[in-house]
Each structure stands twice: as structure tokens, then as C-alpha cells.
Short mmCIF file of C-alpha atoms in Angstrom, two decimals:
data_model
loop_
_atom_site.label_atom_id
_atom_site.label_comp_id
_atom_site.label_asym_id
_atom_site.label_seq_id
_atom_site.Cartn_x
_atom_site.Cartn_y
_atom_site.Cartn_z
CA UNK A 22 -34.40 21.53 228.59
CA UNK A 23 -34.46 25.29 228.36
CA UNK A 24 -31.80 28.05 227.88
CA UNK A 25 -34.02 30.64 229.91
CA UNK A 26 -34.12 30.98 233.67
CA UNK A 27 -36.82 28.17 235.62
CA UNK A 28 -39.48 28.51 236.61
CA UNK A 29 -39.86 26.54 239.82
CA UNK A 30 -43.58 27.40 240.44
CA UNK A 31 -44.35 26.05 236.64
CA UNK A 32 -42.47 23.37 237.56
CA UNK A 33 -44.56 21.89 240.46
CA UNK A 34 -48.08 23.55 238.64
CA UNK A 35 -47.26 20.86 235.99
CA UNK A 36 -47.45 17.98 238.58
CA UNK A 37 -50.07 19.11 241.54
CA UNK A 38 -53.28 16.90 240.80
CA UNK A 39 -56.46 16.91 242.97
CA UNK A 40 -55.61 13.90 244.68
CA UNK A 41 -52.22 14.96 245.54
CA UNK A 42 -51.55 15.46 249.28
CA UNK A 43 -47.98 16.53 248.19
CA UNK A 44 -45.50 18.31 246.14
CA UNK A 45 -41.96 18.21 246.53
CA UNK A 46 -39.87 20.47 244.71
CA UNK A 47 -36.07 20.46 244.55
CA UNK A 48 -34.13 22.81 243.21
CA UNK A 49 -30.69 22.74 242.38
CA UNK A 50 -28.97 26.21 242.26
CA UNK A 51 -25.22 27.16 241.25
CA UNK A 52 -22.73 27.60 244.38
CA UNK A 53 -20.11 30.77 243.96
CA UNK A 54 -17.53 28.24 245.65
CA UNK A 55 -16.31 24.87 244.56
CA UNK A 56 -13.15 22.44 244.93
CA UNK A 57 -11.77 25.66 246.64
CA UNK A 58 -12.33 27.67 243.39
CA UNK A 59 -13.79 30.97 243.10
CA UNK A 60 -16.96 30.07 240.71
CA UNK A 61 -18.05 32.95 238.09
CA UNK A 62 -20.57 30.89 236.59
CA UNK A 63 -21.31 27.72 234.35
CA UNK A 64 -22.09 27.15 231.65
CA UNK A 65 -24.08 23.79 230.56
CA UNK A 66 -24.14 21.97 227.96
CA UNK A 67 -26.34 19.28 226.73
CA UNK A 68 -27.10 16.41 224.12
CA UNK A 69 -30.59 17.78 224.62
CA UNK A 70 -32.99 15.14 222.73
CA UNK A 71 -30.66 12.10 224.55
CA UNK A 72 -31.43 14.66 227.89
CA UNK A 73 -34.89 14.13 227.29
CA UNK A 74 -35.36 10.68 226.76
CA UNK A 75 -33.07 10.04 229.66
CA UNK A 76 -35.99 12.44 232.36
CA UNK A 77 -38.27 9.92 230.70
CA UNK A 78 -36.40 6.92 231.62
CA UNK A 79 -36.09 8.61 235.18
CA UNK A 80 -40.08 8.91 235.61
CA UNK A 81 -40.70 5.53 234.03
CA UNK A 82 -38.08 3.73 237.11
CA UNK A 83 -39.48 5.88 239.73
CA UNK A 84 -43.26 4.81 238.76
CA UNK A 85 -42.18 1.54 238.35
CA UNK A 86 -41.15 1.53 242.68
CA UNK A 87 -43.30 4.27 243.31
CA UNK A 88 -46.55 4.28 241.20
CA UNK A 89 -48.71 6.88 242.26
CA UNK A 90 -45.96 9.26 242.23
CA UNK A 91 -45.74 12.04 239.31
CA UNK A 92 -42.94 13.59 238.29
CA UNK A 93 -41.56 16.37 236.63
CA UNK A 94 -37.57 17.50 235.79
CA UNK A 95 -36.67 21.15 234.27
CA UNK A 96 -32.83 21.65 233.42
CA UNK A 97 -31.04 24.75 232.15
CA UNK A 98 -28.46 24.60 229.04
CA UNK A 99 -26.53 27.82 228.77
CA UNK A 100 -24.85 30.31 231.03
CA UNK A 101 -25.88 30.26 234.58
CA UNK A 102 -25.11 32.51 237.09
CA UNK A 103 -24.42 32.03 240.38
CA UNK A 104 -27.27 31.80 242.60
CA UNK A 105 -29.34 30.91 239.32
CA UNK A 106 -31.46 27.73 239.27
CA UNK A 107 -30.01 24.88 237.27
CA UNK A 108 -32.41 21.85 237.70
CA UNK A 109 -35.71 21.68 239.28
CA UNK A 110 -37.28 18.60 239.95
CA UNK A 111 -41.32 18.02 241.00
CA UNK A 112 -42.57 15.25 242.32
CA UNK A 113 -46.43 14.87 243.42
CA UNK A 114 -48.23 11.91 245.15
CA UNK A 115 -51.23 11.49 247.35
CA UNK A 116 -48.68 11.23 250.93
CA UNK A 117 -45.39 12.75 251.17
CA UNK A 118 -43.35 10.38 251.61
CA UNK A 119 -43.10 9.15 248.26
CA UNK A 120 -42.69 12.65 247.00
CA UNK A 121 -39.40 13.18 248.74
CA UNK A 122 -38.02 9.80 247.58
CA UNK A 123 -38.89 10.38 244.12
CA UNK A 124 -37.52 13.60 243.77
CA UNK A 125 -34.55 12.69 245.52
CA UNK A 126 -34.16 9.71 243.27
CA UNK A 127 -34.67 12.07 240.39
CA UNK A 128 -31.51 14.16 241.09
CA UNK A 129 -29.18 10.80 241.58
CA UNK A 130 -30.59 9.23 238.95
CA UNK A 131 -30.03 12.87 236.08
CA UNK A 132 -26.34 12.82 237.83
CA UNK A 133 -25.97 9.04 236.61
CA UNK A 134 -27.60 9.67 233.02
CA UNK A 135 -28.42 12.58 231.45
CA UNK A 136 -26.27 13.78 229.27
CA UNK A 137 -25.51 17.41 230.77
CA UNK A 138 -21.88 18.50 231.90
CA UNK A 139 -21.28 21.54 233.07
CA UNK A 140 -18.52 23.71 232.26
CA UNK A 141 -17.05 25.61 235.34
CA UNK A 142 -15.87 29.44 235.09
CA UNK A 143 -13.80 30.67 237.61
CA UNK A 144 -11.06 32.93 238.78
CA UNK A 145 -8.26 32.00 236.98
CA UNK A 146 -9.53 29.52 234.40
CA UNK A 147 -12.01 27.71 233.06
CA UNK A 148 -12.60 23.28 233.20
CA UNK A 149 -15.14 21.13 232.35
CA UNK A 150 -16.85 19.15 235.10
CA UNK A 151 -16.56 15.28 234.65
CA UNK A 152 -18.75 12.58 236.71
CA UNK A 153 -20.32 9.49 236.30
CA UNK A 154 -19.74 7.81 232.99
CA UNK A 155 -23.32 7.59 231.60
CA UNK A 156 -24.80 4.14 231.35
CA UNK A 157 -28.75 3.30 232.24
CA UNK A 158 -28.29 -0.52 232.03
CA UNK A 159 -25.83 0.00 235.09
CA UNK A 160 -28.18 -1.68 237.74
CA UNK A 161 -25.81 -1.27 240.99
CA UNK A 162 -25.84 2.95 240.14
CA UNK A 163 -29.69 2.64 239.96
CA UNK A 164 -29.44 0.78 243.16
CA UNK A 165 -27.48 3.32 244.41
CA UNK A 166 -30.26 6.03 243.89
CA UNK A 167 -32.58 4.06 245.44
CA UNK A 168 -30.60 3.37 248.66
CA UNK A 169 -30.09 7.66 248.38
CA UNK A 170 -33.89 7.78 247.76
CA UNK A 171 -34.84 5.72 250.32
CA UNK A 172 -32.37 7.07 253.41
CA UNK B 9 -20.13 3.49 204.99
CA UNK B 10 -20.46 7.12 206.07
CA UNK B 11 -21.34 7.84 209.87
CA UNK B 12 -22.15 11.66 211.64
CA UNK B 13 -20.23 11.72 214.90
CA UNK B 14 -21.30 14.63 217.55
CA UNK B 15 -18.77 15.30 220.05
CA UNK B 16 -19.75 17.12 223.53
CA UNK B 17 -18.11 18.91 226.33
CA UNK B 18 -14.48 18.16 226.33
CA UNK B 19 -14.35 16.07 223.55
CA UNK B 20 -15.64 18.62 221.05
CA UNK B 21 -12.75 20.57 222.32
CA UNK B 22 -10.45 18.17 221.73
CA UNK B 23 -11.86 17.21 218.46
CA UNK B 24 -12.34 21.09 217.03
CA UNK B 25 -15.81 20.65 216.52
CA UNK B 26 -19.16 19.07 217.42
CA UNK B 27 -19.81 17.05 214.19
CA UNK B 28 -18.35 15.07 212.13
CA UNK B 29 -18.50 12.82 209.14
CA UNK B 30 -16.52 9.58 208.70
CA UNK B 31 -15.71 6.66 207.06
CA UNK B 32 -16.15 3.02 208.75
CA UNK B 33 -15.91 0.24 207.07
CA UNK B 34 -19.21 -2.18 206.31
CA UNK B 35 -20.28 -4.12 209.71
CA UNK B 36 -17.73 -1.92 211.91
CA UNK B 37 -19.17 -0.98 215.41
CA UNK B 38 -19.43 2.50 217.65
CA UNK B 39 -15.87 1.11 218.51
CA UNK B 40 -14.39 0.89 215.47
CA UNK B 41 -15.83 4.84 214.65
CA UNK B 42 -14.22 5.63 218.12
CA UNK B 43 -10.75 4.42 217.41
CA UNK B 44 -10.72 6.34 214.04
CA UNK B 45 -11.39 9.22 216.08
CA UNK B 46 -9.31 8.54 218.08
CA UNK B 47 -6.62 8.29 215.49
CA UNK B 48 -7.03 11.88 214.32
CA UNK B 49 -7.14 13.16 218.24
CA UNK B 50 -5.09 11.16 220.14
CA UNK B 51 -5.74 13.36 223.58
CA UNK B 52 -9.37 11.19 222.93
CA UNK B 53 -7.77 7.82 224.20
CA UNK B 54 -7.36 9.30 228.06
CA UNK B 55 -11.15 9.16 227.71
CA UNK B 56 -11.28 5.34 226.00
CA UNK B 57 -12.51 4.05 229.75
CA UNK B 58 -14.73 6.39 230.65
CA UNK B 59 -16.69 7.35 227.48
CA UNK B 60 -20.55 6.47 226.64
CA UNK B 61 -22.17 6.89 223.25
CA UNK B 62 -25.30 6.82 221.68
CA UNK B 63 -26.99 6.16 218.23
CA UNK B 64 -29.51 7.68 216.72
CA UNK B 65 -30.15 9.64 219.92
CA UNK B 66 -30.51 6.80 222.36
CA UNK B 67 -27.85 4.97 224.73
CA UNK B 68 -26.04 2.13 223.34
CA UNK B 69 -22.99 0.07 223.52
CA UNK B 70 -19.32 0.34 221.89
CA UNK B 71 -19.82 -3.02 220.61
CA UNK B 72 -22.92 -1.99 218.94
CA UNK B 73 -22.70 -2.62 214.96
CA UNK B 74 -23.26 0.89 212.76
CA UNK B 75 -25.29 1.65 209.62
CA UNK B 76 -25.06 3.85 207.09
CA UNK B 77 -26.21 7.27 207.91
CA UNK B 78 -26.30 6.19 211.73
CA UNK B 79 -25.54 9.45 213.95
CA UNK B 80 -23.19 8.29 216.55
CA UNK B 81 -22.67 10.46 219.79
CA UNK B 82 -19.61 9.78 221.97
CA UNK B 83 -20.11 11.30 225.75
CA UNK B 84 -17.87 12.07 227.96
CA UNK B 85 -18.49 11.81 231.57
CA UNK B 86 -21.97 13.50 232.79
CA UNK B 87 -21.97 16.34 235.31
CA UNK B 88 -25.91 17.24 235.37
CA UNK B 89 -27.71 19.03 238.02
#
């Protein structure tokens, strides 16, 4: 968790290994347009220790289906501007394949869990962005990811 | 017994701030904390469905009992990424 811009290329450094074919980085940015609003910016906030533990959780699933993946997940807290990276997400293995499904896993899985919300600025007002209600022991969302992961 | 609730996102709003201290009584669980809470901010029970919590900084559930000094975290829906 960090309250300073990403920085992608750290982000994938801290996963590339010598027997890694591939890296696959995602990286999720803020849009200037959503639910037809005019976005300013957003601002995130996090339970960042619970945040944590919860990337941790993510890395220990996806080894579990995919073990000789490695993976690493950077999110912002704070104000973030549009344009402005808010999440990026390495994952490194020896083919590709597994690379993309990890790190697409990764995303589904931090939209599930962690406990991050954002907090959407825009012309004319302000409102907080609600999802999933958090739970890890929910096996048909984990599914879920791994159906996305796996498409 | 004498719990620390933190309150995120909308539900620190609601509440006025992000922690708390309150009372529960001996063998109550994250629910009973909750519906004290509750009780002082009634806009909080729109969110009685959808909330998750945590104590001592790791997921748990509302029927989970509570110990002195336990920090309790109440969640409301995620929106990471």
C-alpha cells in the first residue's frame, strides 16, 4: 500500500526471476468518466494492514492452482488523479500463460477482498463507491475469479 | 468489557469518526458491538446485510465472540482496484 504514485516498472522488477519466460503486468488506472459522471478524481481509502494480509491471501490461492507463478500487487491510498495508476499487479512464471491468469485472478480476487473503497469526486458531488461485501471464505466468488482467470 | 471499533469509508461518515471505544458486555460477539453501534447511528442498519468485519486485523465473522481489548473493524462494501 502506498500514498505515492506506482511504480509499474518496480512493480514487475520485484517478480522477473531467471527462469521466468514471462511477466505480466496489469495496471489499473482511474477513468475521467463513470456511471455517466464527470470524474475529478478519487480518493482511496484503505484498512491498510487487513489490505495486506488480504494480497497475501491472493498469492497464497493463486500458487496453490498455479505454483510456479510469482506474484506481486501495488495499490495506491490517497488522492488519485485521473489518468493516475491505482493498482498494479505482476505476475511472473516460466510460460505465459499462467502469468496472464494469475494476474487476472489477482484483480478479481483484490475486488472481492481487500479492504479498499474508493471515494468518487465528480462534477457535482462527491459518493463513495460500494461493491462486493468482503468475505474470503466465500468459495463460489473465488470460483468466480477463477472462471475470469481462466477465460 | 471495553472494545476499539474502526469505522471506514461510509461508515466513518456516518459514525463521525474512525475509532471508537465501547462497552459490550462479557461473551458478547462482533454482532452484539455492531448493534450498539448501530444504536447510536441508526443510518448504520441500511448496511446490517452487507457489512464485513474483522478482529484484530484479520477477517472474521459477526458471530465471532469478543475479548477485552479486541479491535473490531466493521467494513463496508469493498471497491478496490
Amino acid at each position: 500500500m502506498s500514498d505515492v504514485p506506482l511504480d509499474t516498472a518496480e512493480v514487475a522488477a520485484a517478480v522477473a526471476a531467471a527462469g521466468c519466460g514471462a511477466v505480466v503486468t496489469f495496471v489499473g488506472l482511474v477513468r475521467d468518466r463513470n456511471a455517466g459522471r464527470q470524474v475529478r478524481f478519487l480518493d482511496y481509502e484503505a484498512f491498510a494492514p487487513l489490505a495486506v494480509r488480504s494480497f497475501e491471501r491472493i498469492a497464497a490461492e493463486a500458487s496453490e492452482r498455479w505454483p510456479s507463478v510469482t506474484l506481486a500487487i501495488h495499490h495506491r491510498t490517497g488522492r488519485v488523479a485521473i489518468g493516475e495508476a491505482s493498482v498494479a499487479i505482476a505476475a511472473a512464471s516460466p510460460h505465459r500463460a499462467d502469468a496472464f491468469s494469475v494476474s487476472r485472478y489477482a484483480i478479481e480476487r483484490i475486488k472481492q477482498i481487500s479492504p479498499i473503497w474508493k471515494h468518487e469526486h465528480f462534477d457535482g458531488g462527491e459518493v463513495w463507491i460500494e461493491g462486493a461485501t468482503a468475505d474470503p471464505q466465500d468459495e463460489a466468488a473465488r470460483q468466480f475469479a477463477v472462471n475470469r482467470a481462466c477465460s | 468489557m471495553l472494545v476499539t471499533v474502526r469505522l471506514f469509508a461510509r461508515l466513518r461518515e456516518i459514525a463521525g469518526r474512525s475509532e471508537l471505544r465501547i462497552e459490550v458486555p462479557d461473551g458478547g460477539t462482533v454482532k452484539d458491538a455492531w448493534t450498539i453501534l448501530s444504536g447510536r447511528h441508526p443510518e448504520l442498519e441500511a448496511y446490517a446485510a452487507s457489512v464485513s468485519c474483522a478482529v484484530n486485523e484479520d477477517y472474521t465473522r459477526m458471530t465471532s465472540l469478543l475479548h477485552d481489548g479486541d479491535e473490531v473493524a466493521f467494513l463496508p462494501p469493498v471497491s478496490g482496484g
